[in-house]
PDB file of C-alpha atoms in Angstrom:
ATOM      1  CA  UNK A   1      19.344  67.056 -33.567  1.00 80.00           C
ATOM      2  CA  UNK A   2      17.851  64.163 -31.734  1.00 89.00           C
ATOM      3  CA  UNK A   3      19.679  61.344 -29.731  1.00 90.00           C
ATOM      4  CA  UNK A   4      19.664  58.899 -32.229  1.00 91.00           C
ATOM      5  CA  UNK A   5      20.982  61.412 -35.263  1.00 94.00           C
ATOM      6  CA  UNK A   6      23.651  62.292 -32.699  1.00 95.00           C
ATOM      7  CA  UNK A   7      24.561  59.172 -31.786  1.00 96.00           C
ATOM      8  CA  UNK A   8      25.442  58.387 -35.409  1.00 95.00           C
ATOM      9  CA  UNK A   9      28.288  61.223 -36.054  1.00 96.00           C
ATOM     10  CA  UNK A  10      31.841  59.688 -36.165  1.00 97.00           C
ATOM     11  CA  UNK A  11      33.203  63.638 -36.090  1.00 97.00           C
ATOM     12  CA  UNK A  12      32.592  66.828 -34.304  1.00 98.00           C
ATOM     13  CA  UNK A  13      34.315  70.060 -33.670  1.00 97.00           C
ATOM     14  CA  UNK A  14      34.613  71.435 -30.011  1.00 96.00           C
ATOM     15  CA  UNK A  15      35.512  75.133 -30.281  1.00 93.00           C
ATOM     16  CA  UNK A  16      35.789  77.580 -27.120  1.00 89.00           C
ATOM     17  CA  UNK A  17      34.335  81.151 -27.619  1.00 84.00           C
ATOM     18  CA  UNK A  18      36.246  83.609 -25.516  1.00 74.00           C
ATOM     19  CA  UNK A  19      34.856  85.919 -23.027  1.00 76.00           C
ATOM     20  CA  UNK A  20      35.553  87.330 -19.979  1.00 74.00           C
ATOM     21  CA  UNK A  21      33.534  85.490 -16.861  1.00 75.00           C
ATOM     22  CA  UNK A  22      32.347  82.009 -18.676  1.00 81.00           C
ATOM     23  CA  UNK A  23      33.778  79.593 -20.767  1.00 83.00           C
ATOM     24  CA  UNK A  24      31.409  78.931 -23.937  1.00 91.00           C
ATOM     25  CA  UNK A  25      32.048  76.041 -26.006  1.00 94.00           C
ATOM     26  CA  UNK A  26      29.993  74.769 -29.123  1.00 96.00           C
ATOM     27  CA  UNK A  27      29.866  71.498 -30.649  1.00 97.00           C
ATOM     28  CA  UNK A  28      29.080  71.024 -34.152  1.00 97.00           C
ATOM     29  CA  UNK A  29      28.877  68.019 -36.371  1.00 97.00           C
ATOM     30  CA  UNK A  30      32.120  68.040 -38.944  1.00 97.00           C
ATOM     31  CA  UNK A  31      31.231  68.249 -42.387  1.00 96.00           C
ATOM     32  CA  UNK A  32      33.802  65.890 -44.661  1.00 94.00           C
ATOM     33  CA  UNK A  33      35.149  69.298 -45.906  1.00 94.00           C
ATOM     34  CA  UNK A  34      36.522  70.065 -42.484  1.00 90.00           C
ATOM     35  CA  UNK A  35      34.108  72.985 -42.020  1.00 93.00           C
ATOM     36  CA  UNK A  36      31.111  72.983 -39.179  1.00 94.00           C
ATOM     37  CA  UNK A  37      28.042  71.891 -39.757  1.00 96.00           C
ATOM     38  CA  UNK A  38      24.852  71.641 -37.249  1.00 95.00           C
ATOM     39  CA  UNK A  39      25.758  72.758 -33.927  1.00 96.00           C
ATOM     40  CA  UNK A  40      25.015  69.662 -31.661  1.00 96.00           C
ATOM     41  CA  UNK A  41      25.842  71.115 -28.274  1.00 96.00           C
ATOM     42  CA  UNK A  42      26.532  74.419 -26.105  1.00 96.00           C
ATOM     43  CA  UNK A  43      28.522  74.586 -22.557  1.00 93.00           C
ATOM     44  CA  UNK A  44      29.268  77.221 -20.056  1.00 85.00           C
ATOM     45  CA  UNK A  45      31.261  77.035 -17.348  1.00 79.00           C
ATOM     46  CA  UNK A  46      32.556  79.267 -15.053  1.00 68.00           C
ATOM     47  CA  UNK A  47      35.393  79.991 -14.050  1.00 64.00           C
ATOM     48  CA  UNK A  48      36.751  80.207 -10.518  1.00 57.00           C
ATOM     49  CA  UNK A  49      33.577  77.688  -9.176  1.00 59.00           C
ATOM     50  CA  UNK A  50      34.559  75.673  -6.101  1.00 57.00           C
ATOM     51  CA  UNK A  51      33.077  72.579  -7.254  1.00 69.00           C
ATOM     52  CA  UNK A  52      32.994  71.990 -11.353  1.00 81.00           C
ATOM     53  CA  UNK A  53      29.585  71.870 -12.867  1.00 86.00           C
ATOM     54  CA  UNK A  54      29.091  72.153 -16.237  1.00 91.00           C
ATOM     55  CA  UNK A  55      25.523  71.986 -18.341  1.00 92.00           C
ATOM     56  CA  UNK A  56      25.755  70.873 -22.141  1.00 95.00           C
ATOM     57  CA  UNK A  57      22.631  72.149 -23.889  1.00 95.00           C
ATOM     58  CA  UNK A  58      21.124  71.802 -27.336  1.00 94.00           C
ATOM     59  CA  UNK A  59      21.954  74.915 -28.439  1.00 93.00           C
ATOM     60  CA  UNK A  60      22.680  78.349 -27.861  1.00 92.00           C
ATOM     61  CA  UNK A  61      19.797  79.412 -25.928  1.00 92.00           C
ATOM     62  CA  UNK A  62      20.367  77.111 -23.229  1.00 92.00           C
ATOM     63  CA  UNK A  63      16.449  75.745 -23.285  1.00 93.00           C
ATOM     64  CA  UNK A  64      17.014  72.255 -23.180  1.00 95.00           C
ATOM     65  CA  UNK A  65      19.366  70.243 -21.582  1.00 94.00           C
ATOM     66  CA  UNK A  66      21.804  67.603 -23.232  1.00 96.00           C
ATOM     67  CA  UNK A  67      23.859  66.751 -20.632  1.00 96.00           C
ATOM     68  CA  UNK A  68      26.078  67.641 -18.317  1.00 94.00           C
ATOM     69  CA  UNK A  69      29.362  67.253 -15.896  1.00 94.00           C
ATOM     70  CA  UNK A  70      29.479  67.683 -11.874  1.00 92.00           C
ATOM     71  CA  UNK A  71      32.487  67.360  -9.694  1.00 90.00           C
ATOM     72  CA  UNK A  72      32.017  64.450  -6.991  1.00 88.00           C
ATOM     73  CA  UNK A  73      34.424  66.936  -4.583  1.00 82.00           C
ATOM     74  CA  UNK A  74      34.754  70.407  -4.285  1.00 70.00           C
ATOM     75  CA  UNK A  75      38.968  70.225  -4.165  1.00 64.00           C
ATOM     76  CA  UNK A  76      40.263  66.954  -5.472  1.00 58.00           C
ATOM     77  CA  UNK A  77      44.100  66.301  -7.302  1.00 60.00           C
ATOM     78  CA  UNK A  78      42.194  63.828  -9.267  1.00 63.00           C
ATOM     79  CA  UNK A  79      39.217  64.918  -9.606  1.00 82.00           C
ATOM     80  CA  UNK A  80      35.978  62.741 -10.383  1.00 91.00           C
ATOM     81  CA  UNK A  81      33.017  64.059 -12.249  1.00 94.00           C
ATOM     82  CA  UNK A  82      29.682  62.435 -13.114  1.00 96.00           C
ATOM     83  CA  UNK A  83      28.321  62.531 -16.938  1.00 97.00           C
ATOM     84  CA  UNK A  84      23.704  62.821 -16.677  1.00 96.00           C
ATOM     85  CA  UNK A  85      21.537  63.027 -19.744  1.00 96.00           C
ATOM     86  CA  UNK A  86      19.589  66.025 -19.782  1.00 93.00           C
ATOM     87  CA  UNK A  87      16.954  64.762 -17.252  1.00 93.00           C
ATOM     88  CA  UNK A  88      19.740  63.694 -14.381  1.00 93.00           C
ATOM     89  CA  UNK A  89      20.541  59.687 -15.257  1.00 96.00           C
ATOM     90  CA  UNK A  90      23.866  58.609 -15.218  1.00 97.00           C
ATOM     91  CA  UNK A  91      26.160  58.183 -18.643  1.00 97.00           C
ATOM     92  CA  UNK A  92      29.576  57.139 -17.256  1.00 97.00           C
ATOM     93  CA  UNK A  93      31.966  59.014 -15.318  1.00 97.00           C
ATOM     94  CA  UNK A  94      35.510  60.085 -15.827  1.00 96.00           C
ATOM     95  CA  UNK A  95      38.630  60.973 -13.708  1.00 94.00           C
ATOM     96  CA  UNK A  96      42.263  62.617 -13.820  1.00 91.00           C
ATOM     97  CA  UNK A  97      44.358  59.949 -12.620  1.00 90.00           C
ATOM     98  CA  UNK A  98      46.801  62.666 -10.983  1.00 84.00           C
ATOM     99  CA  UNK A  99      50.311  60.191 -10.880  1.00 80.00           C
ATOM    100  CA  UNK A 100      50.365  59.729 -14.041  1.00 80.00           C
ATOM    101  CA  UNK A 101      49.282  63.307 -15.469  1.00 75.00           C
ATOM    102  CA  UNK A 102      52.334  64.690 -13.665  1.00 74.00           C
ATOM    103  CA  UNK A 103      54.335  64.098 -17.178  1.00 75.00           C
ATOM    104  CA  UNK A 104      51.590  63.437 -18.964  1.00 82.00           C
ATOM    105  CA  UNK A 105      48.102  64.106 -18.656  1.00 84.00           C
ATOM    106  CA  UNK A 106      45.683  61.163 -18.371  1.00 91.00           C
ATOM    107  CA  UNK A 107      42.314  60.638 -17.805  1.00 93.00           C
ATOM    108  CA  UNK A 108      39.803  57.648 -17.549  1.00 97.00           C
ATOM    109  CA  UNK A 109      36.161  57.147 -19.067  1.00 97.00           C
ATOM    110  CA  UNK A 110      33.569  54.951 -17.979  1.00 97.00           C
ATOM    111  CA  UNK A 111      30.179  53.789 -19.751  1.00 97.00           C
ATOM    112  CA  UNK A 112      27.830  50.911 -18.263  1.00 94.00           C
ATOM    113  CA  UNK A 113      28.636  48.236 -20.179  1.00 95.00           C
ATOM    114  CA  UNK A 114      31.633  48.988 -21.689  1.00 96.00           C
ATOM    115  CA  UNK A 115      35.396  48.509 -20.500  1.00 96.00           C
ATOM    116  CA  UNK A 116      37.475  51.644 -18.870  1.00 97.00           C
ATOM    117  CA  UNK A 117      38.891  53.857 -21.594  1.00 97.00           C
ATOM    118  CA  UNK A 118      42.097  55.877 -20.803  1.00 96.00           C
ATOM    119  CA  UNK A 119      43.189  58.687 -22.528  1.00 94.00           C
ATOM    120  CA  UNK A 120      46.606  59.990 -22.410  1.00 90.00           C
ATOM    121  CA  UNK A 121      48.088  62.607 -24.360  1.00 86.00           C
ATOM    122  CA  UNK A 122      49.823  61.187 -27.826  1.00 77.00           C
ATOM    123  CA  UNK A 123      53.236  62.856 -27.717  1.00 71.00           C
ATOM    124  CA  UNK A 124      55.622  62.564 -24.513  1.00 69.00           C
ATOM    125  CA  UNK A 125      58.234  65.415 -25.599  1.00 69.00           C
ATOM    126  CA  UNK A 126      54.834  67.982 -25.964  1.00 67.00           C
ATOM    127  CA  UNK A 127      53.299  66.784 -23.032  1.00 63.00           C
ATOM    128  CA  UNK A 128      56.946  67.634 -21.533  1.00 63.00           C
ATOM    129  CA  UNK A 129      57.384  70.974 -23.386  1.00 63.00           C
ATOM    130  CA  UNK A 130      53.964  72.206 -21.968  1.00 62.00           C
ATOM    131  CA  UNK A 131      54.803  71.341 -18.732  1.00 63.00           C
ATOM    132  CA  UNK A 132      58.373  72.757 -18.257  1.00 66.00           C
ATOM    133  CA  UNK A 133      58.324  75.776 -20.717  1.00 62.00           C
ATOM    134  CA  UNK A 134      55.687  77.800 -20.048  1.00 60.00           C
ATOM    135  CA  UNK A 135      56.549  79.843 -23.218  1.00 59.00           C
ATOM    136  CA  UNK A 136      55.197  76.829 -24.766  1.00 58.00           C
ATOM    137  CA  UNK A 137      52.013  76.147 -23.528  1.00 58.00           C
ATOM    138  CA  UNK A 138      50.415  76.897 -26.362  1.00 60.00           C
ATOM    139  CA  UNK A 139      51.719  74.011 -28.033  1.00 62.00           C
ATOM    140  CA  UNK A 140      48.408  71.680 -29.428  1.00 67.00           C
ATOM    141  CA  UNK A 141      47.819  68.509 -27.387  1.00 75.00           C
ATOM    142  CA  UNK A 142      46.256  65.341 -28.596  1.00 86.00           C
ATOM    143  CA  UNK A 143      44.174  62.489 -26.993  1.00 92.00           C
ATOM    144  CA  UNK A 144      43.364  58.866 -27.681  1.00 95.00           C
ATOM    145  CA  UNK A 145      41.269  57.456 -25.661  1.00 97.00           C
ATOM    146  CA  UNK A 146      41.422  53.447 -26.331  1.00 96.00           C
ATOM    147  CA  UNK A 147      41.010  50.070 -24.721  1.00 95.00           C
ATOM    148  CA  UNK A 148      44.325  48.151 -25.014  1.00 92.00           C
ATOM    149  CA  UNK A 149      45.221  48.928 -28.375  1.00 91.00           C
ATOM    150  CA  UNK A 150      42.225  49.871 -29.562  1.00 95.00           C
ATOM    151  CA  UNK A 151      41.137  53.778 -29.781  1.00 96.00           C
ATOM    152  CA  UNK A 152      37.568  54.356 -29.208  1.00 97.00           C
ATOM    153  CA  UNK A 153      37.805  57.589 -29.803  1.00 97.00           C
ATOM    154  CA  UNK A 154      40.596  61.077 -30.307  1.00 97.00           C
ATOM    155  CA  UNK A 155      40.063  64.685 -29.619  1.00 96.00           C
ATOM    156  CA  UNK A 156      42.951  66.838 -31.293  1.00 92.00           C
ATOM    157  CA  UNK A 157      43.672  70.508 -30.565  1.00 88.00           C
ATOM    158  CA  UNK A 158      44.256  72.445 -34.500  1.00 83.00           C
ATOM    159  CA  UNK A 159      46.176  74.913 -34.554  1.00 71.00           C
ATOM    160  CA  UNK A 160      44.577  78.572 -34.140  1.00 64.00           C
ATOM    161  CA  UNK A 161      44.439  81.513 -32.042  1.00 61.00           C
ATOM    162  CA  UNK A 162      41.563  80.076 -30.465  1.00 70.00           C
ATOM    163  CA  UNK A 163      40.677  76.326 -29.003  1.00 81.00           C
ATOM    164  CA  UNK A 164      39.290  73.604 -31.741  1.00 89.00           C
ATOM    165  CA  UNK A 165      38.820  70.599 -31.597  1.00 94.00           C
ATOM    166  CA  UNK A 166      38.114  67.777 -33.958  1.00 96.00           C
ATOM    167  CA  UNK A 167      36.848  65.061 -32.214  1.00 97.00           C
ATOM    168  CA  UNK A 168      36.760  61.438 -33.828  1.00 97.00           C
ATOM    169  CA  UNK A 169      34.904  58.937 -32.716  1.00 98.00           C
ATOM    170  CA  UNK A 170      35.841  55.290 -33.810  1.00 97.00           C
ATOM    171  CA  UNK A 171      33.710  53.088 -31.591  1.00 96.00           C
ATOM    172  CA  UNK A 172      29.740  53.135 -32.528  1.00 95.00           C
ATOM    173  CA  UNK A 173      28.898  51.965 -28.632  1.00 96.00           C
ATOM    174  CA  UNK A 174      30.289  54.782 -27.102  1.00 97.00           C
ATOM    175  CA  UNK A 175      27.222  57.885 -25.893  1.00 97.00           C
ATOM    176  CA  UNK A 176      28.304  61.143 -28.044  1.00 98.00           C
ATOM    177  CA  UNK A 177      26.951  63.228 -24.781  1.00 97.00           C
ATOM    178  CA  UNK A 178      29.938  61.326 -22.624  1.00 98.00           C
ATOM    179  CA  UNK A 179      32.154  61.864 -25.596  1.00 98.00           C
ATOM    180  CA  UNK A 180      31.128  65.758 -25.351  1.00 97.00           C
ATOM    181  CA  UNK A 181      31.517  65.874 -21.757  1.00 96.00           C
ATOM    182  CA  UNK A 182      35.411  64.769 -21.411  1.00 96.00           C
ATOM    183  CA  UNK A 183      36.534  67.209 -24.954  1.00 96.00           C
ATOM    184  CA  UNK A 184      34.844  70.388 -23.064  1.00 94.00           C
ATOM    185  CA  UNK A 185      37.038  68.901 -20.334  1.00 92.00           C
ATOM    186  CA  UNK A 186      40.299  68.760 -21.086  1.00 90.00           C
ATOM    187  CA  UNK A 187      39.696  72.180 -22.378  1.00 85.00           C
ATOM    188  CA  UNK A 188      38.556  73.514 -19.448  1.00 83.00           C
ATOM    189  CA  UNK A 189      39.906  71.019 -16.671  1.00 80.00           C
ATOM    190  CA  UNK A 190      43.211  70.571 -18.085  1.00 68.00           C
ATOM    191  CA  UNK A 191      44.950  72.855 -16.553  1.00 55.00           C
ATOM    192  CA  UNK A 192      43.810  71.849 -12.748  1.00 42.00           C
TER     193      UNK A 192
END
């Protein structure tokens, strides 16, 4: 799928394929019916790195780049991370803003051109339960990311023994690869 085609999807799915060194996650295009359609993206990252890189390809064999995510610091509370196309330019950027994720997690986006975007997780007494019950950790978590009152776009854990995602996108402006970037994230960043 080219820029342009991607650029035009309003939904994708994010799901994490478990294994034991690497986290995998594919991105496919949502089909009306709920079910996955064209996979628009594949990530790895690993696990235990000092400083967070992450490389979003095409597709599963990892020939061409799409974009990807790099840590500015190797430690940070909130942590900073650079979004590049697949040959190295800039996207945006996002970053934990660590005060206020201590209740409830929340993150910023940036895009040249457009205003910040925060995201925060939707429901206070889950964000709570998550953080002071570890028996419920598994709970789902959902977050809009918006402009005042305005969502640009929502990534919402489903229910499952694995991580999905359904990712909606509500502002046309926004770069899908930046979009990409913070779902594969908060899925494997959020608990940092």
């Amino acid at each position: 799928m080219d820029i342009s085609q991607l650029q035009a999807q309003s939904r994708l799915i994010l799901r994490q394929k478990i294994t034991m060194m690497v986290n995998r996650y594919v991105v496919h295009v949502a089909e009306p019916d709920g079910s996955e359609g064209p996979i628009v993206a594949f990530a790895e990252q690993k696990r235990m790195a000092l400083k967070e890189q992450v490389t979003l390809f095409t597709d599963e064999s990892r020939q061409q780049a799409l974009a990807g995510f790099k840590a500015r610091k190797v430690m940070d509370l909130a942590g900073e991370y650079d979004v590049t196309d697949g040959t190295g330019a800039e996207i945006g950027s996002f970053r934990k803003d660590f005060a206020k994720s201590l209740l409830r997690s929340t993150w910023h986006v940036q895009q040249h051109g457009l205003p910040t975007m925060t995201g925060q997780e939707r429901r206070l007494v889950v964000a709570l339960l998550r953080r002071f019950a570890d028996s419920l950790s598994w709970l789902p978590y959902h977050f809009d990311f918006s402009v005042g009152a305005s969502i640009v776009f929502s990534v919402n854990r489903q229910w499952g023994l694995r991580d999905r995602y359904l990712i909606e996108i509500h502002d046309p402006r926004i770069d899908r690869r930046l979009i990409i970037a913070m779902a594969v994230a908060l899925d494997a960043l959020q608990a940092r």
